[in-house]
Amino acid sequence: MGRIASWTMALVLTVVAVCVGAGATLAQTSPDPASPSALPSKEISVGIKEAPPFAFKLQDGSWSGLSIDLWQKMAGRLNLRFRYAEVPTVQDQIDGIVSGRFDVAMAAITVTADREKAVDFTQPFFSTGLGIATPLNNQPSWRPVLHALTSFGFLQAVLALIVISVVVGVLIWMFERRHNDDFGGGIAKGLFSSMWWSTIAATQASTGDFGPRTVPGRVLAAIWMMGSIIAIAVFTAGVTSVLTITQMEGMVQGEGDLAAVRVGAVQSSSTASYLDSTQIRHQDFASVKEGLDALRAGKIDALVHDKPLLSWLVGQNYATSLQVLDATFDHQQYAMALPLGSPLRKPLDVALLQTVESDWWKQAVFQYLGEK
């Protein structure tokens, strides 16, 4: 029995040793999904579109830009062979990924819920948001003035003055109707006369001999005349301030003004989707340049688009006629798109994070965008 037990123990130890050795061998031969050796050896097709300053063509036909430099840095880390395939829109990039035409798509692709359903995304490499381009207000325009005069605040102030004038007129009629023929002669005639006097007194026009004669009536008249001076002065200052600010800064000063003006956006873009979701009516254009041309021509009042792209184009070609407001809203993130379940995702994520965490990335962002 002792010999059988010894043989059994030896057999168990042998089996355990074989299993451990096989596991170690398997671990050594299984490729790390983040390792360059695990990547496909074929040439990778990269779907790309012009989106300066992230991706744009030079005169010799080569590509440059912040996203281009980032991709080439990542491809160098992973020893990837690739070729660019240009398409006109972001939607064409997404469609190319879904159809298998592209292995990667990049430039300035915004991560959205709808796109996430169709493709995978790498880690985001740039945080941004929507910006608003408006005309420079170098010349006077009647539109800002009309907008200010029909604003709720202006109408509210006018209504308040009218209500106070009516109340004063009614009180004057009540004090004077039995003692002053100017406010007598029936309710309709008396009220009309008293309200007319109240309006004239508020505007500091001469009333001649037409006015209150009783003590309460004259006391009220004196209070109303002095109070109306202050009310008219405050009202005039407020209107002047609104008109001046509106004329200097323009009709659009932020996202809250978009609902009241003519807005433009690039068709089928994430910006257009955002405007639809917030119920802001907008006119669609085939490209940002087409929208900026319409803005400069006065066909729209504001163009909404990704702020860094908008700032770049305005600064390059429209600096004398258009401006981009400081406001940023609907914050977004740019990432690279991949087919669902792509083996490239893990190694690209690692290479991307290593690159954007380096000093090189900070210098590249400053070079193209002037941001630290």
Short mmCIF file of C-alpha atoms in Angstrom, two decimals:
data_model
loop_
_atom_site.label_atom_id
_atom_site.label_comp_id
_atom_site.label_asym_id
_atom_site.label_seq_id
_atom_site.Cartn_x
_atom_site.Cartn_y
_atom_site.Cartn_z
CA MET A 1 0.00 0.00 0.00
CA GLY A 2 2.84 2.38 0.83
CA ARG A 3 4.37 1.87 -2.62
CA ILE A 4 0.99 2.54 -4.33
CA ALA A 5 0.54 5.71 -2.31
CA SER A 6 4.01 6.87 -3.34
CA TRP A 7 3.26 6.20 -7.04
CA THR A 8 -0.05 8.08 -6.74
CA MET A 9 1.62 11.11 -5.15
CA ALA A 10 4.33 11.10 -7.82
CA LEU A 11 1.68 10.97 -10.57
CA VAL A 12 -0.24 13.92 -9.06
CA LEU A 13 2.93 16.01 -8.79
CA THR A 14 3.80 15.19 -12.39
CA VAL A 15 0.36 16.28 -13.65
CA VAL A 16 0.55 19.53 -11.66
CA ALA A 17 4.02 20.28 -13.03
CA VAL A 18 2.85 19.64 -16.61
CA CYS A 19 -0.16 21.94 -16.14
CA VAL A 20 1.96 24.71 -14.66
CA GLY A 21 4.48 24.41 -17.45
CA ALA A 22 1.77 24.47 -20.11
CA GLY A 23 0.19 27.53 -18.51
CA ALA A 24 3.50 29.35 -18.45
CA THR A 25 4.14 28.43 -22.08
CA LEU A 26 0.66 29.61 -23.08
CA ALA A 27 1.14 32.87 -21.18
CA GLN A 28 4.44 33.43 -22.97
CA THR A 29 2.93 32.72 -26.40
CA SER A 30 -0.35 34.68 -25.93
CA PRO A 31 0.15 38.16 -27.40
CA ASP A 32 -0.51 41.25 -25.33
CA PRO A 33 -3.41 43.06 -27.09
CA ALA A 34 -1.62 46.36 -26.41
CA SER A 35 1.67 45.13 -27.89
CA PRO A 36 2.69 46.25 -31.40
CA SER A 37 3.36 42.60 -32.29
CA ALA A 38 -0.37 41.91 -31.83
CA LEU A 39 -1.37 44.44 -34.51
CA PRO A 40 -2.27 43.47 -38.06
CA SER A 41 0.64 43.67 -40.47
CA LYS A 42 -1.47 44.99 -43.36
CA GLU A 43 -1.55 48.63 -44.39
CA ILE A 44 -4.22 50.50 -42.39
CA SER A 45 -6.76 52.68 -44.16
CA VAL A 46 -7.35 55.97 -42.32
CA GLY A 47 -10.50 57.93 -43.25
CA ILE A 48 -9.83 61.62 -43.02
CA LYS A 49 -11.49 64.96 -43.87
CA GLU A 50 -10.34 68.55 -43.85
CA ALA A 51 -11.02 70.18 -40.48
CA PRO A 52 -8.39 72.86 -39.87
CA PRO A 53 -6.48 73.24 -37.64
CA PHE A 54 -6.86 69.54 -36.83
CA ALA A 55 -6.43 68.30 -40.40
CA PHE A 56 -5.71 70.26 -43.57
CA LYS A 57 -3.89 69.84 -46.86
CA LEU A 58 -0.70 71.65 -47.73
CA GLN A 59 0.10 72.92 -51.22
CA ASP A 60 2.08 69.79 -52.05
CA GLY A 61 -0.94 67.59 -51.23
CA SER A 62 0.41 66.29 -47.92
CA TRP A 63 -1.59 66.49 -44.71
CA SER A 64 -0.85 68.55 -41.62
CA GLY A 65 -2.66 69.61 -38.45
CA LEU A 66 -3.00 68.74 -34.79
CA SER A 67 -4.81 65.43 -35.35
CA ILE A 68 -2.43 64.48 -38.17
CA ASP A 69 0.61 65.05 -35.97
CA LEU A 70 -1.01 63.07 -33.16
CA TRP A 71 -1.83 60.14 -35.43
CA GLN A 72 1.64 60.02 -36.96
CA LYS A 73 3.16 60.06 -33.47
CA MET A 74 0.93 57.14 -32.43
CA ALA A 75 1.58 55.22 -35.64
CA GLY A 76 5.32 55.63 -35.06
CA ARG A 77 5.01 54.18 -31.56
CA LEU A 78 3.14 51.14 -32.93
CA ASN A 79 5.09 50.73 -36.20
CA LEU A 80 1.88 50.99 -38.22
CA ARG A 81 1.79 51.24 -42.00
CA PHE A 82 -1.11 53.39 -43.14
CA ARG A 83 -2.58 55.42 -45.97
CA TYR A 84 -5.03 58.33 -45.87
CA ALA A 85 -8.40 58.20 -47.65
CA GLU A 86 -10.08 61.60 -47.90
CA VAL A 87 -13.86 62.06 -47.61
CA PRO A 88 -15.91 65.29 -47.51
CA THR A 89 -17.92 64.91 -44.28
CA VAL A 90 -17.76 63.35 -40.82
CA GLN A 91 -20.78 61.21 -41.68
CA ASP A 92 -18.80 59.77 -44.61
CA GLN A 93 -16.06 58.87 -42.15
CA ILE A 94 -18.54 57.08 -39.88
CA ASP A 95 -20.15 55.30 -42.83
CA GLY A 96 -16.69 54.22 -44.04
CA ILE A 97 -15.94 52.68 -40.65
CA VAL A 98 -19.28 50.85 -40.54
CA SER A 99 -18.88 49.47 -44.07
CA GLY A 100 -15.32 48.29 -43.40
CA ARG A 101 -13.77 50.70 -45.89
CA PHE A 102 -11.70 52.35 -43.16
CA ASP A 103 -9.81 50.82 -40.24
CA VAL A 104 -9.61 54.17 -38.46
CA ALA A 105 -11.26 57.56 -38.97
CA MET A 106 -9.87 60.76 -37.46
CA ALA A 107 -9.60 64.54 -37.71
CA ALA A 108 -12.21 66.28 -35.54
CA ILE A 109 -14.87 63.63 -34.89
CA THR A 110 -17.18 64.42 -32.00
CA VAL A 111 -18.22 61.54 -29.75
CA THR A 112 -22.03 61.28 -29.66
CA ALA A 113 -24.47 58.66 -28.43
CA ASP A 114 -25.76 57.91 -31.95
CA ARG A 115 -22.26 57.43 -33.32
CA GLU A 116 -21.27 55.27 -30.34
CA LYS A 117 -24.00 52.80 -31.39
CA ALA A 118 -22.40 52.32 -34.81
CA VAL A 119 -18.66 52.51 -34.10
CA ASP A 120 -16.12 52.26 -31.31
CA PHE A 121 -14.11 55.27 -30.17
CA THR A 122 -10.64 55.57 -28.74
CA GLN A 123 -9.96 57.58 -25.63
CA PRO A 124 -10.79 61.27 -26.30
CA PHE A 125 -7.80 63.43 -27.12
CA PHE A 126 -9.34 66.93 -27.14
CA SER A 127 -12.14 68.60 -25.18
CA THR A 128 -14.03 71.36 -26.92
CA GLY A 129 -17.52 72.80 -27.35
CA LEU A 130 -19.71 74.83 -29.65
CA GLY A 131 -18.90 78.44 -30.51
CA ILE A 132 -20.82 81.26 -32.18
CA ALA A 133 -19.58 83.42 -35.04
CA THR A 134 -21.24 86.82 -35.52
CA PRO A 135 -20.58 89.88 -37.67
CA LEU A 136 -18.29 92.61 -36.43
CA ASN A 137 -20.43 95.64 -35.64
CA ASN A 138 -18.36 98.26 -37.43
CA GLN A 139 -21.35 99.96 -39.04
CA PRO A 140 -24.70 100.99 -37.51
CA SER A 141 -27.62 98.66 -38.12
CA TRP A 142 -31.33 99.08 -37.54
CA ARG A 143 -31.79 95.42 -36.58
CA PRO A 144 -30.13 95.64 -33.11
CA VAL A 145 -32.09 98.82 -32.39
CA LEU A 146 -35.40 97.21 -33.41
CA HIS A 147 -34.54 94.13 -31.37
CA ALA A 148 -33.86 96.27 -28.29
CA LEU A 149 -37.05 98.34 -28.71
CA THR A 150 -39.17 95.18 -28.93
CA SER A 151 -37.44 93.39 -26.07
CA PHE A 152 -39.44 92.30 -23.03
CA GLY A 153 -37.55 94.65 -20.70
CA PHE A 154 -38.26 97.69 -22.85
CA LEU A 155 -41.96 96.86 -23.21
CA GLN A 156 -42.17 96.19 -19.48
CA ALA A 157 -40.78 99.65 -18.67
CA VAL A 158 -43.19 101.37 -21.09
CA LEU A 159 -46.14 99.46 -19.64
CA ALA A 160 -45.14 100.45 -16.10
CA LEU A 161 -45.09 104.15 -17.03
CA ILE A 162 -48.49 103.86 -18.71
CA VAL A 163 -50.05 102.12 -15.70
CA ILE A 164 -48.70 104.72 -13.24
CA SER A 165 -49.93 107.55 -15.49
CA VAL A 166 -53.42 106.01 -15.64
CA VAL A 167 -53.56 105.55 -11.86
CA VAL A 168 -52.53 109.18 -11.29
CA GLY A 169 -55.12 110.32 -13.82
CA VAL A 170 -57.91 108.40 -12.10
CA LEU A 171 -56.95 109.81 -8.68
CA ILE A 172 -56.84 113.37 -10.06
CA TRP A 173 -60.32 112.88 -11.53
CA MET A 174 -61.64 111.61 -8.20
CA PHE A 175 -60.20 114.65 -6.35
CA GLU A 176 -61.22 117.28 -8.96
CA ARG A 177 -64.47 116.12 -10.59
CA ARG A 178 -66.74 118.07 -8.21
CA HIS A 179 -64.58 121.13 -7.83
CA ASN A 180 -62.99 121.65 -11.26
CA ASP A 181 -64.85 122.00 -14.54
CA ASP A 182 -61.72 120.88 -16.43
CA PHE A 183 -62.28 117.36 -15.09
CA GLY A 184 -66.08 117.38 -14.99
CA GLY A 185 -68.81 116.82 -17.57
CA GLY A 186 -69.42 113.11 -17.10
CA ILE A 187 -67.24 110.13 -16.28
CA ALA A 188 -65.89 109.56 -19.79
CA LYS A 189 -65.02 113.21 -20.40
CA GLY A 190 -63.60 113.68 -16.89
CA LEU A 191 -61.40 110.57 -17.03
CA PHE A 192 -60.10 111.43 -20.48
CA SER A 193 -59.20 114.96 -19.33
CA SER A 194 -57.46 113.76 -16.17
CA MET A 195 -55.45 111.09 -17.99
CA TRP A 196 -54.48 113.61 -20.66
CA TRP A 197 -53.26 115.96 -17.95
CA SER A 198 -51.34 113.12 -16.28
CA THR A 199 -49.58 112.28 -19.53
CA ILE A 200 -48.66 115.92 -20.20
CA ALA A 201 -47.38 116.34 -16.64
CA ALA A 202 -45.24 113.19 -16.94
CA THR A 203 -43.55 114.50 -20.05
CA GLN A 204 -42.97 117.90 -18.39
CA ALA A 205 -44.91 119.71 -21.12
CA SER A 206 -46.75 122.95 -20.30
CA THR A 207 -50.33 122.46 -19.12
CA GLY A 208 -51.24 126.19 -18.97
CA ASP A 209 -54.24 126.87 -16.74
CA PHE A 210 -55.38 123.29 -17.14
CA GLY A 211 -54.67 121.48 -13.88
CA PRO A 212 -55.82 120.49 -10.38
CA ARG A 213 -57.28 123.15 -8.03
CA THR A 214 -58.03 121.21 -4.86
CA VAL A 215 -55.37 120.71 -2.18
CA PRO A 216 -55.27 116.88 -2.50
CA GLY A 217 -55.19 117.21 -6.28
CA ARG A 218 -52.28 119.66 -6.24
CA VAL A 219 -50.33 117.60 -3.70
CA LEU A 220 -50.73 114.53 -5.89
CA ALA A 221 -49.83 116.59 -8.96
CA ALA A 222 -46.63 117.86 -7.30
CA ILE A 223 -45.61 114.33 -6.27
CA TRP A 224 -46.36 113.00 -9.76
CA MET A 225 -44.38 115.76 -11.50
CA MET A 226 -41.30 115.25 -9.32
CA GLY A 227 -41.59 111.47 -9.49
CA SER A 228 -42.06 111.51 -13.25
CA ILE A 229 -38.80 113.44 -13.66
CA ILE A 230 -36.94 110.64 -11.91
CA ALA A 231 -38.91 107.90 -13.72
CA ILE A 232 -38.33 109.42 -17.15
CA ALA A 233 -34.62 109.94 -16.43
CA VAL A 234 -34.15 106.32 -15.29
CA PHE A 235 -36.17 105.05 -18.23
CA THR A 236 -34.19 107.13 -20.72
CA ALA A 237 -30.87 106.02 -19.23
CA GLY A 238 -31.93 102.38 -19.37
CA VAL A 239 -33.06 102.58 -22.98
CA THR A 240 -29.88 104.41 -23.99
CA SER A 241 -27.75 101.78 -22.23
CA VAL A 242 -29.58 98.89 -23.90
CA LEU A 243 -29.32 100.47 -27.33
CA THR A 244 -25.63 101.29 -26.86
CA ILE A 245 -24.68 97.81 -25.61
CA THR A 246 -26.74 96.11 -28.29
CA GLN A 247 -25.23 98.28 -31.00
CA MET A 248 -21.67 97.70 -29.76
CA GLU A 249 -21.87 94.00 -28.89
CA GLY A 250 -24.43 92.91 -31.47
CA MET A 251 -27.69 91.05 -31.28
CA VAL A 252 -26.07 87.77 -30.21
CA GLN A 253 -23.99 87.71 -27.04
CA GLY A 254 -24.41 84.06 -26.07
CA GLU A 255 -26.38 80.85 -26.48
CA GLY A 256 -29.49 82.41 -24.91
CA ASP A 257 -29.87 84.85 -27.83
CA LEU A 258 -29.92 82.20 -30.56
CA ALA A 259 -33.66 81.54 -30.37
CA ALA A 260 -34.42 85.14 -31.43
CA VAL A 261 -32.08 85.40 -34.45
CA ARG A 262 -31.33 83.68 -37.76
CA VAL A 263 -28.93 80.81 -37.01
CA GLY A 264 -26.82 78.74 -39.38
CA ALA A 265 -25.17 75.32 -38.95
CA VAL A 266 -23.47 72.64 -41.03
CA GLN A 267 -25.99 70.07 -42.21
CA SER A 268 -25.96 66.57 -40.65
CA SER A 269 -23.44 67.69 -38.01
CA SER A 270 -23.49 67.20 -34.25
CA THR A 271 -24.12 70.96 -34.03
CA ALA A 272 -27.30 70.67 -36.09
CA SER A 273 -28.44 67.80 -33.86
CA TYR A 274 -27.85 69.92 -30.75
CA LEU A 275 -29.80 72.86 -32.18
CA ASP A 276 -32.65 70.52 -33.08
CA SER A 277 -32.69 69.09 -29.55
CA THR A 278 -32.90 72.59 -28.06
CA GLN A 279 -35.58 73.63 -30.58
CA ILE A 280 -33.47 76.40 -32.11
CA ARG A 281 -34.43 76.91 -35.73
CA HIS A 282 -31.47 76.98 -38.09
CA GLN A 283 -30.53 77.13 -41.74
CA ASP A 284 -28.24 74.32 -42.91
CA PHE A 285 -25.16 74.76 -45.08
CA ALA A 286 -22.98 72.22 -46.86
CA SER A 287 -19.78 73.47 -45.19
CA VAL A 288 -18.50 75.89 -42.56
CA LYS A 289 -17.12 78.15 -45.29
CA GLU A 290 -20.51 78.37 -46.97
CA GLY A 291 -22.09 79.30 -43.64
CA LEU A 292 -19.45 81.96 -42.93
CA ASP A 293 -19.98 83.45 -46.39
CA ALA A 294 -23.72 83.68 -45.67
CA LEU A 295 -22.99 85.29 -42.30
CA ARG A 296 -20.73 87.89 -43.88
CA ALA A 297 -23.39 88.61 -46.52
CA GLY A 298 -26.01 89.25 -43.82
CA LYS A 299 -28.18 86.25 -44.73
CA ILE A 300 -27.94 84.90 -41.16
CA ASP A 301 -27.13 86.52 -37.81
CA ALA A 302 -25.00 83.76 -36.24
CA LEU A 303 -23.21 80.57 -37.27
CA VAL A 304 -22.80 77.81 -34.68
CA HIS A 305 -20.04 75.20 -35.04
CA ASP A 306 -17.19 73.52 -33.15
CA LYS A 307 -15.39 76.46 -31.59
CA PRO A 308 -11.74 75.63 -32.42
CA LEU A 309 -12.61 74.99 -36.08
CA LEU A 310 -14.72 78.14 -36.21
CA SER A 311 -12.01 80.27 -34.59
CA TRP A 312 -9.39 78.99 -37.00
CA LEU A 313 -11.39 79.71 -40.15
CA VAL A 314 -12.55 83.15 -38.98
CA GLY A 315 -9.01 84.10 -38.02
CA GLN A 316 -7.62 82.92 -41.35
CA ASN A 317 -10.19 84.30 -43.81
CA TYR A 318 -12.81 86.52 -42.10
CA ALA A 319 -10.95 88.47 -39.43
CA THR A 320 -12.01 91.88 -40.80
CA SER A 321 -15.72 91.11 -40.96
CA LEU A 322 -16.58 88.36 -38.47
CA GLN A 323 -15.78 87.43 -34.87
CA VAL A 324 -16.14 84.37 -32.62
CA LEU A 325 -17.71 85.06 -29.24
CA ASP A 326 -15.95 84.01 -26.03
CA ALA A 327 -18.91 81.86 -25.00
CA THR A 328 -18.53 78.05 -25.23
CA PHE A 329 -21.44 75.67 -24.67
CA ASP A 330 -22.46 72.02 -25.21
CA HIS A 331 -18.99 70.71 -24.31
CA GLN A 332 -17.81 67.87 -26.56
CA GLN A 333 -14.86 65.55 -27.04
CA TYR A 334 -12.91 64.53 -30.13
CA ALA A 335 -11.78 60.91 -30.55
CA MET A 336 -10.78 58.47 -33.29
CA ALA A 337 -13.45 56.11 -34.67
CA LEU A 338 -12.90 52.36 -35.13
CA PRO A 339 -15.03 49.42 -36.27
CA LEU A 340 -16.89 47.65 -33.47
CA GLY A 341 -14.57 45.14 -31.78
CA SER A 342 -11.48 46.36 -33.63
CA PRO A 343 -8.18 44.85 -32.44
CA LEU A 344 -6.62 48.27 -32.94
CA ARG A 345 -8.57 49.85 -30.09
CA LYS A 346 -6.45 48.73 -27.13
CA PRO A 347 -3.01 49.51 -28.61
CA LEU A 348 -4.26 52.82 -30.00
CA ASP A 349 -5.67 53.79 -26.60
CA VAL A 350 -2.34 53.07 -24.92
CA ALA A 351 -0.36 54.95 -27.57
CA LEU A 352 -2.81 57.87 -27.51
CA LEU A 353 -2.65 58.25 -23.72
CA GLN A 354 1.13 58.04 -23.75
CA THR A 355 1.25 60.77 -26.41
CA VAL A 356 -1.27 63.24 -24.95
CA GLU A 357 0.35 62.95 -21.52
CA SER A 358 3.71 64.04 -22.92
CA ASP A 359 5.21 67.51 -23.21
CA TRP A 360 5.16 67.09 -26.98
CA TRP A 361 1.33 67.23 -26.99
CA LYS A 362 1.26 70.43 -24.96
CA GLN A 363 3.63 72.05 -27.44
CA ALA A 364 1.57 70.81 -30.40
CA VAL A 365 -1.68 72.19 -28.98
CA PHE A 366 -0.02 75.55 -28.38
CA GLN A 367 1.43 75.56 -31.91
CA TYR A 368 -1.93 75.06 -33.62
CA LEU A 369 -4.40 76.61 -31.18
CA GLY A 370 -2.38 78.93 -28.97
CA GLU A 371 -3.68 77.08 -25.89
CA LYS A 372 -1.54 75.91 -22.99
#
